[in-house]
Structures are given as C-alpha cells and as structure tokens.
Short mmCIF file of C-alpha atoms in Angstrom, two decimals:
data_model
loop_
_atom_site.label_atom_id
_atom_site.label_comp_id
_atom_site.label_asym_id
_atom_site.label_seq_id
_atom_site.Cartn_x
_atom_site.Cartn_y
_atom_site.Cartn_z
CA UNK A 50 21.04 -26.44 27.05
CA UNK A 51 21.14 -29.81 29.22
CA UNK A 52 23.68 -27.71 32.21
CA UNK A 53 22.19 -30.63 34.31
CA UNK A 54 25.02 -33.26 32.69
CA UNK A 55 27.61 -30.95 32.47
CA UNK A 56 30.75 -30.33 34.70
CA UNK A 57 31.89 -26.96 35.67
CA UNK A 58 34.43 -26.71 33.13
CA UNK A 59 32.18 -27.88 30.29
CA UNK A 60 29.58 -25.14 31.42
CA UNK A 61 32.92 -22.45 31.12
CA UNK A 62 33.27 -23.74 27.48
CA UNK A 63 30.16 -23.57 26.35
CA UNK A 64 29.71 -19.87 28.12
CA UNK A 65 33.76 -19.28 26.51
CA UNK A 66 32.18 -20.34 22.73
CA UNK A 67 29.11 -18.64 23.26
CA UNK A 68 30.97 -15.17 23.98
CA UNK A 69 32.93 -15.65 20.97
CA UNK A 70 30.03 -16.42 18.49
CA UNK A 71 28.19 -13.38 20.08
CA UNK A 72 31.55 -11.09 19.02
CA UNK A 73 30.67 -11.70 15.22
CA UNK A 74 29.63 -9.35 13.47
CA UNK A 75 26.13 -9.29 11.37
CA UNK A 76 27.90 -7.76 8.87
CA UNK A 77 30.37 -11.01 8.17
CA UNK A 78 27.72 -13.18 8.42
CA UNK A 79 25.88 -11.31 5.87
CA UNK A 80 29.32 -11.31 3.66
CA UNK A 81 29.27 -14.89 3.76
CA UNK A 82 26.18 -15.46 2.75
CA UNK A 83 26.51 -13.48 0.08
CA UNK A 84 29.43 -14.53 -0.91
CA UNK A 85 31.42 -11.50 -0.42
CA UNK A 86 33.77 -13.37 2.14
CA UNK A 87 35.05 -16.45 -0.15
CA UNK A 88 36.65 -18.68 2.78
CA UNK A 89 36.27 -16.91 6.34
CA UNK A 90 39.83 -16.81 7.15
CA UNK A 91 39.99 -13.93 9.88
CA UNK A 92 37.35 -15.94 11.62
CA UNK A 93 39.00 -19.46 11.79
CA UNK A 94 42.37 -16.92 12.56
CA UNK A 95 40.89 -15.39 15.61
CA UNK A 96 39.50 -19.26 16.52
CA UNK A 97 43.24 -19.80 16.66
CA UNK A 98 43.95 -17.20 19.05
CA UNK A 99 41.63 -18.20 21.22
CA UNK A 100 42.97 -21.85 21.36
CA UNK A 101 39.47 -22.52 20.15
CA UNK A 102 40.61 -24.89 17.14
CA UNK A 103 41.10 -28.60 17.70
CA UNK A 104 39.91 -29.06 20.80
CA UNK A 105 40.58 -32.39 21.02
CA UNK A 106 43.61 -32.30 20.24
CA UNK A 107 46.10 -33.28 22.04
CA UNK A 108 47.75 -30.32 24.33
CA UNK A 109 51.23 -30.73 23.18
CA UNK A 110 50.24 -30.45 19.42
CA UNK A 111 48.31 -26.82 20.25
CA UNK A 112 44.67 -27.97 21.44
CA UNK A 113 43.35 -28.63 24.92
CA UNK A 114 43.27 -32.36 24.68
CA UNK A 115 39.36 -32.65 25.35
CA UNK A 116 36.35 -35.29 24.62
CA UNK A 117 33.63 -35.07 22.30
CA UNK A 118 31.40 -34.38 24.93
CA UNK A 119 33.10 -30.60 25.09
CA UNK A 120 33.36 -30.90 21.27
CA UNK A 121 29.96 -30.96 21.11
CA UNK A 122 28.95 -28.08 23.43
CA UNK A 123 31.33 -25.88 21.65
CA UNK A 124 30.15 -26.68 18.40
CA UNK A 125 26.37 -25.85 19.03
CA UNK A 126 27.42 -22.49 20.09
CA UNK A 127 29.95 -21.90 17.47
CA UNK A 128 27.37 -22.66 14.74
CA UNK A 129 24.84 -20.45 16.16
CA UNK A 130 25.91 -17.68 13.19
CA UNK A 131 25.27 -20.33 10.56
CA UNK A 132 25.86 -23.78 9.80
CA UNK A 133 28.74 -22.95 7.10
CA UNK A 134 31.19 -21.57 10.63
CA UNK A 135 30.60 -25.16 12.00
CA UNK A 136 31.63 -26.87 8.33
CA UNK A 137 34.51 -24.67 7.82
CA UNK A 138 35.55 -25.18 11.62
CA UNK A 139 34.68 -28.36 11.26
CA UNK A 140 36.49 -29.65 8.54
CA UNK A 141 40.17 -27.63 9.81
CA UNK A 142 39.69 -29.01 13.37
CA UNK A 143 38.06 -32.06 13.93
CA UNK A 144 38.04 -33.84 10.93
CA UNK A 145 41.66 -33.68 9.22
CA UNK A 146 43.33 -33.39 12.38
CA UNK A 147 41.47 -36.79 13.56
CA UNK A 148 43.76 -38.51 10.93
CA UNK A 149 46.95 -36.89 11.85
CA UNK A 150 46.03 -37.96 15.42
CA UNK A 151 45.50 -40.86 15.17
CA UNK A 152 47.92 -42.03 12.20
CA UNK A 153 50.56 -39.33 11.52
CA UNK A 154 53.95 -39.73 12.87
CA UNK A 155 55.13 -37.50 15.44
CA UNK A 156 56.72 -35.12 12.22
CA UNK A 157 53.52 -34.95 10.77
CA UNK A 158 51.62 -34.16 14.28
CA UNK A 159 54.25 -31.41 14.95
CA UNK A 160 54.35 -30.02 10.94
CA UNK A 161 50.52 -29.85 10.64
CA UNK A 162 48.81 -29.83 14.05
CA UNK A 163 50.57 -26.64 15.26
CA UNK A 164 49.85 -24.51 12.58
CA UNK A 165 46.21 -25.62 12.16
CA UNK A 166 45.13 -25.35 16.00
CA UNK A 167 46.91 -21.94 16.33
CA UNK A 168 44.88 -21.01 12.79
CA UNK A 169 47.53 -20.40 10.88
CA UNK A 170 47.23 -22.59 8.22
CA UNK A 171 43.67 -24.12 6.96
CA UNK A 172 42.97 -27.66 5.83
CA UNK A 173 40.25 -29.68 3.80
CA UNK A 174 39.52 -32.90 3.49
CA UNK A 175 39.16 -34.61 -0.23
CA UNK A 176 37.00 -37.21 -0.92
CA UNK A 177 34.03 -35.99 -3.20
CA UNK A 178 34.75 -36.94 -6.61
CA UNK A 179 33.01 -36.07 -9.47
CA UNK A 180 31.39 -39.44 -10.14
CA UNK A 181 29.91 -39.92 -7.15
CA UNK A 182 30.93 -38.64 -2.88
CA UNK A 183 29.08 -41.78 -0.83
CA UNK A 184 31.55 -43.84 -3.32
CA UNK A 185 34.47 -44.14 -1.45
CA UNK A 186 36.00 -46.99 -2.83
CA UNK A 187 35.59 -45.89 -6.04
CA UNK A 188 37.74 -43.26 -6.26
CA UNK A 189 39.50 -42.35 -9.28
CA UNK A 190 42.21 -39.75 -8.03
CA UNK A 191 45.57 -41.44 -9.00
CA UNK A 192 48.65 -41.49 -7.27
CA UNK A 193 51.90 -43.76 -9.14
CA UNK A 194 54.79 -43.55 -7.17
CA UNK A 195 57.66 -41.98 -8.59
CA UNK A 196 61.59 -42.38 -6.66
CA UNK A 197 60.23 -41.01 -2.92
CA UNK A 198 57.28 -39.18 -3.98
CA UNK A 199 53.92 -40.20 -5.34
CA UNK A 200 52.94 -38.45 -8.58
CA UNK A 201 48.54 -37.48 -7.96
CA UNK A 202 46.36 -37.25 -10.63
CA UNK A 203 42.48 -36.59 -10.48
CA UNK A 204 39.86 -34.13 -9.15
CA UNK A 205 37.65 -33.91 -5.89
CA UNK A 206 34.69 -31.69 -6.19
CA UNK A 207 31.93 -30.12 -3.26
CA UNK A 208 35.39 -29.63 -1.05
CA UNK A 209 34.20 -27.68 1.83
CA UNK A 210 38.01 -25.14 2.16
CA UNK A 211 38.74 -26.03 -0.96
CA UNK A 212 39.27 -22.24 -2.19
CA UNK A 213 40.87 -21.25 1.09
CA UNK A 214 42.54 -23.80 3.11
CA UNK A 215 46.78 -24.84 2.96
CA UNK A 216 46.65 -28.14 3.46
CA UNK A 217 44.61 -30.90 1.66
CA UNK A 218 43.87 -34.89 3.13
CA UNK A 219 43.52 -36.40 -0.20
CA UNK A 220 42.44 -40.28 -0.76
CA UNK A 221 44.05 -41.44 -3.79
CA UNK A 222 44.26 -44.95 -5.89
CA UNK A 223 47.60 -46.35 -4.91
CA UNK A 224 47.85 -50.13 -6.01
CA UNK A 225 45.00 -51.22 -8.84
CA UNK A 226 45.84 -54.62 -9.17
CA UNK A 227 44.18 -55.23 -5.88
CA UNK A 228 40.23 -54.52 -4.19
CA UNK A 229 39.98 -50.76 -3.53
CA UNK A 230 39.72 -51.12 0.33
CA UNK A 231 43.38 -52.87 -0.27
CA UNK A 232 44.87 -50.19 -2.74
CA UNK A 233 44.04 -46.34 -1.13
CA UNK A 234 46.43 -43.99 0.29
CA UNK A 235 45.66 -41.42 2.32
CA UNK A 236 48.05 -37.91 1.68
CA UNK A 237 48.54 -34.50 3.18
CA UNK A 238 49.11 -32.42 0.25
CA UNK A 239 50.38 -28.99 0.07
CA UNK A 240 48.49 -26.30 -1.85
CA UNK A 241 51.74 -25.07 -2.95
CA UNK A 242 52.97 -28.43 -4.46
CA UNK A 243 50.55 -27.26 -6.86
CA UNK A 244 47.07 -27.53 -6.17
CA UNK A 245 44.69 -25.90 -8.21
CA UNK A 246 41.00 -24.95 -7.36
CA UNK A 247 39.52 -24.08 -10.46
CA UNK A 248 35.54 -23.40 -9.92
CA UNK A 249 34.15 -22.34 -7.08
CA UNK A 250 30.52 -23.42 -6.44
CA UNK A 251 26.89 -21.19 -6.36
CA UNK A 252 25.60 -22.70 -3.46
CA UNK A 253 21.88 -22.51 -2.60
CA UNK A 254 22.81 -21.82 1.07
CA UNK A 255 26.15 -22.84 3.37
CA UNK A 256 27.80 -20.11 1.19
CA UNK A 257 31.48 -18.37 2.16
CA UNK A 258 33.20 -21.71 2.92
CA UNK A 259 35.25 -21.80 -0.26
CA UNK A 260 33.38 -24.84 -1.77
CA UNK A 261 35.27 -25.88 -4.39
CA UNK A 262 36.18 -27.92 -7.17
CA UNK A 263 39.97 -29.07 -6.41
CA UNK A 264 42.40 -30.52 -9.24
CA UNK A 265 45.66 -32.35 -8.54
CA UNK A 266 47.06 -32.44 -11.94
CA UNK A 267 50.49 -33.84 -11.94
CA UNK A 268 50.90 -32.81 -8.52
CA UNK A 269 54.53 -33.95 -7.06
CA UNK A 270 53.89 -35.09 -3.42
CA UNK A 271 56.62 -36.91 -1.49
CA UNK A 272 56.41 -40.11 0.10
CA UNK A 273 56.75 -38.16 4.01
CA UNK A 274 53.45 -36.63 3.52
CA UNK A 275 51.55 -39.74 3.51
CA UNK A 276 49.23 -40.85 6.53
CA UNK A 277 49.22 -44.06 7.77
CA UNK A 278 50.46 -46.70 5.60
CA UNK A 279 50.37 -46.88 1.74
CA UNK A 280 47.44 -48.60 0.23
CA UNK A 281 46.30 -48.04 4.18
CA UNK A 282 43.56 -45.74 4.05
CA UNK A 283 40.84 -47.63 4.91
CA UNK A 284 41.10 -47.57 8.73
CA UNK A 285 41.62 -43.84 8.19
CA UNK A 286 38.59 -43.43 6.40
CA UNK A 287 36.58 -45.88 9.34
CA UNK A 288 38.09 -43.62 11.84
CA UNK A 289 36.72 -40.25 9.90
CA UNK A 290 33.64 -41.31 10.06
CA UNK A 291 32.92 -40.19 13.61
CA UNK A 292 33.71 -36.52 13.19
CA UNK A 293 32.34 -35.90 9.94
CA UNK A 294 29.00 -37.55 10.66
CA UNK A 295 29.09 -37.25 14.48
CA UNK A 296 30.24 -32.94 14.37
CA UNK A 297 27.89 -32.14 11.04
CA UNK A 298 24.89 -33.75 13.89
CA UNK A 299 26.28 -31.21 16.48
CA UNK A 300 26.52 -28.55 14.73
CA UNK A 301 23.17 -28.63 12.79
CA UNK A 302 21.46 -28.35 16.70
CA UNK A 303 23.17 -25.20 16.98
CA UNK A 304 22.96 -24.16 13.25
CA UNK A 305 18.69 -24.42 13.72
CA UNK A 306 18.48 -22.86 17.38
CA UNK A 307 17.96 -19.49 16.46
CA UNK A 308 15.08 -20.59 14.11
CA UNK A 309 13.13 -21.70 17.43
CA UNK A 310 14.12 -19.32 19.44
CA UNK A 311 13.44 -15.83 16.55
CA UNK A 312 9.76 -18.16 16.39
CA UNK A 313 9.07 -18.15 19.72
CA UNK A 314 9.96 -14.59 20.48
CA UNK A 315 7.90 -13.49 17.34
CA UNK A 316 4.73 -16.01 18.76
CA UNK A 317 4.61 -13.78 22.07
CA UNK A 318 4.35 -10.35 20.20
CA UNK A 319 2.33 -11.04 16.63
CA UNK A 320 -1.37 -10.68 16.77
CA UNK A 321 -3.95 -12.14 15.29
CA UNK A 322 -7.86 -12.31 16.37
CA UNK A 323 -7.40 -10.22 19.06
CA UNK A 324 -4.49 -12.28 21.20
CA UNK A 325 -1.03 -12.94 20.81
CA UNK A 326 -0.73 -16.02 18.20
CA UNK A 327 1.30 -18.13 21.34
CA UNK A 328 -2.39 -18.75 22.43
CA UNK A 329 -3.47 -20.75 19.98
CA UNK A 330 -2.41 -24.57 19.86
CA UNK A 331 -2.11 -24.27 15.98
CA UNK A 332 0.90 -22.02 16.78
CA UNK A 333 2.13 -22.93 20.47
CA UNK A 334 1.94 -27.22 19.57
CA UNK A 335 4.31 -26.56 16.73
CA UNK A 336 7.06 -24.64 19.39
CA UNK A 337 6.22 -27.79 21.25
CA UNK A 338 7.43 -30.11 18.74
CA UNK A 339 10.34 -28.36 17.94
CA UNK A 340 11.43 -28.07 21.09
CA UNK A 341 11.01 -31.76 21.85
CA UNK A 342 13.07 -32.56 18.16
CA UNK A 343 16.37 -30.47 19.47
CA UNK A 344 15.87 -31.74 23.21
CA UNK A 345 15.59 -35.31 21.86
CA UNK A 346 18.56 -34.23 19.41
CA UNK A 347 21.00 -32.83 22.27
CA UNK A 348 19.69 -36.20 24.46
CA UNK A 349 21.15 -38.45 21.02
CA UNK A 350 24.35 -36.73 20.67
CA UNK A 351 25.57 -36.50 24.73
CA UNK A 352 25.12 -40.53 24.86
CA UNK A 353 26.85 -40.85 21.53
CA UNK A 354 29.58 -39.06 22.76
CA UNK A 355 29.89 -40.28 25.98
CA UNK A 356 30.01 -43.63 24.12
CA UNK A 357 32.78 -42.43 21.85
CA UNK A 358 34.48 -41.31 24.46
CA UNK A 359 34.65 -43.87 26.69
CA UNK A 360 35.45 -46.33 23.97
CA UNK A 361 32.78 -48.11 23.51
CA UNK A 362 32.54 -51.15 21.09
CA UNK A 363 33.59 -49.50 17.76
CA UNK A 364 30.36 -50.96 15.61
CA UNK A 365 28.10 -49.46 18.22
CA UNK A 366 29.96 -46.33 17.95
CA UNK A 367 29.81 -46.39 14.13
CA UNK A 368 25.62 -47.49 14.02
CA UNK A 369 25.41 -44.36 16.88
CA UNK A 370 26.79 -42.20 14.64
CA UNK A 371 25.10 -42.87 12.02
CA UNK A 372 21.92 -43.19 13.71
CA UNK A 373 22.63 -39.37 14.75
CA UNK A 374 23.60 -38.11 11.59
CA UNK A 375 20.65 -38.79 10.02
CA UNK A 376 17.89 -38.51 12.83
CA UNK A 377 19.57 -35.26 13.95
CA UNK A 378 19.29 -33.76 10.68
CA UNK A 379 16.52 -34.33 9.87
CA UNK A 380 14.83 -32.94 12.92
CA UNK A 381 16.37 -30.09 12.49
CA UNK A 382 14.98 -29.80 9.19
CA UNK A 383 11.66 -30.17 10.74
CA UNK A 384 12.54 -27.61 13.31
CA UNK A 385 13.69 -24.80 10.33
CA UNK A 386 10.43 -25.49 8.66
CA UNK A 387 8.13 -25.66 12.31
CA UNK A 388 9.84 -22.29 12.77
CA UNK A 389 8.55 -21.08 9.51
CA UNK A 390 5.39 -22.24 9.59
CA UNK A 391 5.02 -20.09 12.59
CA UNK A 392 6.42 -16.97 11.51
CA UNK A 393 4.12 -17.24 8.12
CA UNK A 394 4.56 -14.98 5.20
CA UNK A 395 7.20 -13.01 6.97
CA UNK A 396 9.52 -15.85 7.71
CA UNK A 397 9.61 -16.26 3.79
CA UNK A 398 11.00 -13.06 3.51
CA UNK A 399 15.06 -11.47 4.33
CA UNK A 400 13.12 -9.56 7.29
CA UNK A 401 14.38 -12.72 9.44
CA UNK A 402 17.09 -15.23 8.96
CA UNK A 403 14.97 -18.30 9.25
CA UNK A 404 14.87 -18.26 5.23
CA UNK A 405 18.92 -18.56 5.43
CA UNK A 406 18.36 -21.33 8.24
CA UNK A 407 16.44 -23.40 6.30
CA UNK A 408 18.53 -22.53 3.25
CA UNK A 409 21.27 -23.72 5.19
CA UNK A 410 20.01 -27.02 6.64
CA UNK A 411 19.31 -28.72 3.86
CA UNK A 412 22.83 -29.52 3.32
CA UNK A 413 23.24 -31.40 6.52
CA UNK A 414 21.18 -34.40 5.04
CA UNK A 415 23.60 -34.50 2.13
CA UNK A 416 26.91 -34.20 3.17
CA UNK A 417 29.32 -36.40 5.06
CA UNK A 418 27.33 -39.48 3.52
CA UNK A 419 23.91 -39.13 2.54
CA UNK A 420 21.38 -40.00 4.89
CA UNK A 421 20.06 -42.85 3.03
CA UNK A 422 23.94 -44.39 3.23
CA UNK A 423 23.87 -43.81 7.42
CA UNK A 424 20.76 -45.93 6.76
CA UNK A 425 22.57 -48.71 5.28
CA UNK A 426 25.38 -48.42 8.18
CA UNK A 427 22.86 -48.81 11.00
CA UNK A 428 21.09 -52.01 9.52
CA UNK A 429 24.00 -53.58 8.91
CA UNK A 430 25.45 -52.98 12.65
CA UNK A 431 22.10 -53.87 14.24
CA UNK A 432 21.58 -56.72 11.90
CA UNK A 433 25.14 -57.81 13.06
CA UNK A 434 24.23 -56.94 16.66
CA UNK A 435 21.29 -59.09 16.72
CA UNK A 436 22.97 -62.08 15.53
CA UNK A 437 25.68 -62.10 18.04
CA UNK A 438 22.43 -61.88 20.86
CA UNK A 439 21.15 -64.88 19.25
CA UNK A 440 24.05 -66.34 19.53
CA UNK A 441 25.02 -65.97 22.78
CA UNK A 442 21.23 -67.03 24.28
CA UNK A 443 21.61 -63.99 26.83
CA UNK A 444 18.42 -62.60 26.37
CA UNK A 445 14.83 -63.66 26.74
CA UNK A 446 13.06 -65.43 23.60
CA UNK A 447 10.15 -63.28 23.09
CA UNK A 448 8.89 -64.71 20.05
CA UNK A 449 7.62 -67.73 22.80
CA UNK A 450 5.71 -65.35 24.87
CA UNK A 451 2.47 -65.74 22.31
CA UNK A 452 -0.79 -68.47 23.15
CA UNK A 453 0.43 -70.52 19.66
CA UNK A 454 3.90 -69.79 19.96
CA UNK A 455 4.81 -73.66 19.08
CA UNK A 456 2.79 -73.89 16.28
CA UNK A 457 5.47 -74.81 13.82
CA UNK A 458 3.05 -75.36 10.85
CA UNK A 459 2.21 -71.65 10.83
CA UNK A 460 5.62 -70.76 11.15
CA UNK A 461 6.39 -70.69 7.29
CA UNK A 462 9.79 -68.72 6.10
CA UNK A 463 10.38 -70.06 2.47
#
C-alpha cells in the first residue's frame, strides 16, 4: 500500500476495512462461491453497522461524507475476500446512492439513503438489457405514464443484487417520439411494487451476489420515485459512470492481491533443483512484473481520484476513468495469471484460491462497459483534447522540430 500519500485518517480507514475483511469467515466465502449464500445480506448488514456503507455519502444521510481517495483505500481492502464483496458493496453504496446524491430531492435522500448506509435495505442498479448492456440508449424497458405514476414494462438481465436487494434504479423509455438521450427516465423502484426476479444466473466465477434476471411487468411506480427529471436520465447516467467504472478499477487491485501475495509466499518455500524456486529469474521476474502492474495500478487510480475529487474538468475525469477501467483490469488479469504461472500445477487446483481469483477477474473486463467501449470513451476525449491544444497554440509544434519539416510536397493527407 502507497501509506506515503496518505493522511492519518486515511491510514485508520484502510487499517478499520482491513480488520473487518479479516473478521470473515472462510466458510462464507466458500458459501458464496458456491452458491450456497444467494445475495450476502448479513455481510452488507454488518457493513451497515459499522457505518462502513456509503462512504461518501453525505453525513447527514448516514455515511461519513468522504472522497474517492478513502473510497478507494477501503475498497481494496474490502475486496480482499473476493471481487463479488466489492460488486455487491459496490453497487448498494457507491453507485445507486451517487444518483440519489446528486439528483434526488431531499425526500428521496432521506427515504433511501438512510436505510441503505445503515444496511438495512439493499439496492441494484438496472441497466443490462437483454439485447445488449454497453447499449444504453437503446433501452427497451417502457415506462407510459399513467395519472401520477408511470406504468414500467421490460426486463434488465446480469443485475448484480438483483435476487437480493429492496430497491431498484431502473432506466426506462419515457418519451419515443424523441432521440433516446432526450426520452429516458431514471426510477427508484420498489421490489414490493412488484418486482419479479425470475432466473438467477450460473456464473463462472463472482458467484453469491444474486445476479439476476429482473422483470418489471406492469409494475405501478409513482411519479415521486423518479430521479432527476423525466426524460432526464442522461446526466444521471454521465454522472454513474465514475463509480461504476472508477470502483470496479479499485476493487479489482484488491480482488487480485492475494494472488501475488499466496505466489510469493509459495516462491520462498517450493523447491525445485535443489533451491527455493524465488531463485530463479523464470519465477522471481514474473513477481516482478506483477508487482510493478498493481503498483502502477494503485499509482492510476490515487491521481484519478484526486482528480475526481478536486473537480477536475469533467471530460478528463470521464477519459481517466475510463483509461483506469480498462488498464486496471486488465493488469490485474495479468497479475491472476503471473500468479498462476508461478504456483504451476497446484495453482490449477482448489488447494489455493488463485483458481477462484482468476475465475473471478475475468468479469472486471466485462462489466460496467466493456473494455473495448472505455476504449472508444478515451479516443474520443483525447481526440477532443487535442483539438482544443491546437487551437489554443499553447504548446510547442513538434511536428517542425524534423531537418525537412517544410517540405510541403511530402506532406500528402488525401
């Protein structure tokens, strides 16, 4: 861990999350993975109790009104026992309660914050649909208005919570005569308005979140539960975007740490020709990588944040984010698979958990936006980036610094 940038107080949270990840049992974390535990309520409950939930949040509301900087340094240590603790976590915490923070009304804030930071009640966000999840605009989840309330119609599917949490954010087709971005409404829907989760997915890893397949079939909503404004939901869905791809980075550093670390213990005591396998490069270069991949991981996500949190110009934010989603991920890909490769046959085996790891990362390149669709986001920003640099003539024109620089006939673009 980089202690070095941190204050006092972020060093007592991290050592505060740390305890409580340590005070989990194997035995749960075997349930979930198993699928014995379906949604791992009496863990995001005792969260809750420990004012652990929503940290960003604001105080009044239930959390402790922190940055992403300590967001981050709790998450790696909460995700320590496996990546599917951060998602669920995740999801309750940072992600639905960014909307109502930033667009509920103060009834709303009061009605749903409370409840969720003291983990009491659950939530999940909605926006996988069967068609298609990096899609967002082409959602086909209905909702015609009806008196007060909005009648919603459709199904979301992949929904991290979706077999255990209260409260849904759903994104829903408001207006069709006009462009999606012009015609989506964001909602807080009620499991007991009728919600119905009707398959629950066989995951290949990330298993005991609840991953379901949600239906809204008729479902009677009224017009106080919606966030923001109606046919408003794109801003929401901009503003989403940082903890869903910005915590799913975090987390997956903490999610992959114990892959390194079970590797590196098992280098200094396995034997091979004589010597401890840590002595030869083949072994010892690939503990070297890894460990460069999460220090250069940790380095990506502190400047992010402290971008983020300082309020830094929002495209930058948005092409950092993106940029850290997908580099962060897949690094620790790399470092599951390093880890393997250095454990050998046995790390293929249940003997060690780095089969689970591994099982368990590959979902972090999928979710939350593919990593091929953060690639599209961080062109686009730099692209945009570069032009404005151009345009403003406030930095030096390196393309002159060659011998034939002015040679205009060689300079051919069509």
């Amino acid at each position: 861990m980089f202690e070095f940038t941190m204050t006092p107080e972020q060093i007592a949270l991290r050592d505060e999350t740390r305890e409580f990840a340590k005070s989990v049992s194997r035995e749960y974390i075997l349930d979930m993975d198993a699928d014995k535990i379906k949604y791992p309520k009496e863990y995001l409950k005792e969260c809750g109790k420990q004012n652990l939930i929503g940290l960003r949040v604001p105080k009044e509301y239930g959390g402790r009104g922190l940055g992403w900087e300590e967001d981050i340094i709790a998450l790696e240590e909460l995700c320590v026992n496996g990546y599917m603790f951060g998602c669920t976590y995740g999801v309750t915490g940072d992600v639905v309660t960014e909307a109502i923070v930033h667009f509920g009304t103060e009834e709303q804030k009061k009605k749903f914050l409370i409840p969720i930071c003291k983990g009491e009640k659950f939530a999940a966000e909605c926006l996988t649909e069967p068609r298609g999840g990096s899609d967002f605009f082409g959602t086909t989840t209905i909702a015609t208005k009806d008196g007060d309330d909005y009648i919603l119609n459709g199904q979301k599917r992949f929904i991290v919570g979706g077999e255990g949490a209260d409260y849904f954010l759903v994104y829903a087709r408001t207006n069709t005569e006009v462009p999606p971005h012009k015609g989506i409404t964001c909602f807080m829907v009620e499991r007991e308005m009728g919600v119905k989760t009707d398959y629950l997915y066989g995951l290949m890893g990330c298993r005991g979140g609840g991953t379901a397949r949600v239906v809204f079939d008729n479902v009677r909503v009224p017009k106080e539960n919606v966030i923001g404004k109606v046919d408003g939901a794109t801003p929401i869905f901009y503003q989403m975007m940082v903890p869903e791809r910005f915590g799913t980075a975090a987390m997956t550093i903490g999610a992959v740490r114990p892959a390194l670390e079970i590797a590196t213990d098992y280098s200094t005591k396995r034997k091979a020709f004589g010597r401890t396998i840590n002595k030869f490069q083949g072994v010892n270069f690939k503990i070297a990588d890894a460990v460069t991949k999460l220090d250069t991981c940790r380095s990506m996500m502190y400047i992010t944040a402290k971008a983020v949190d300082s309020g830094a110009d929002p495209n930058l934010c948005r092409r950092l984010v993106s940029e850290g989603k997908k580099f962060v991920t897949e690094q620790c890909w790399d470092v599951a698979n390093l880890s393997m490769q250095v454990m050998g046959g046995i790390g293929y085996t249940d003997v060690y958990p780095i089969e689970k790891i591994l099982r368990d990362m590959r979902l972090s390149m999928i979710w939350v936006g593919s990593n091929e669709i953060m690639n599209v986001i961080v062109q686009h920003e730099w692209y945009e980036e570069r032009k404005k640099e151009l345009a403003n003539n406030t930095k030096r024109n390196s393309e002159l610094d060659a011998l034939n620089a002015f040679d205009e006939e060689e300079k051919i673009y069509e």
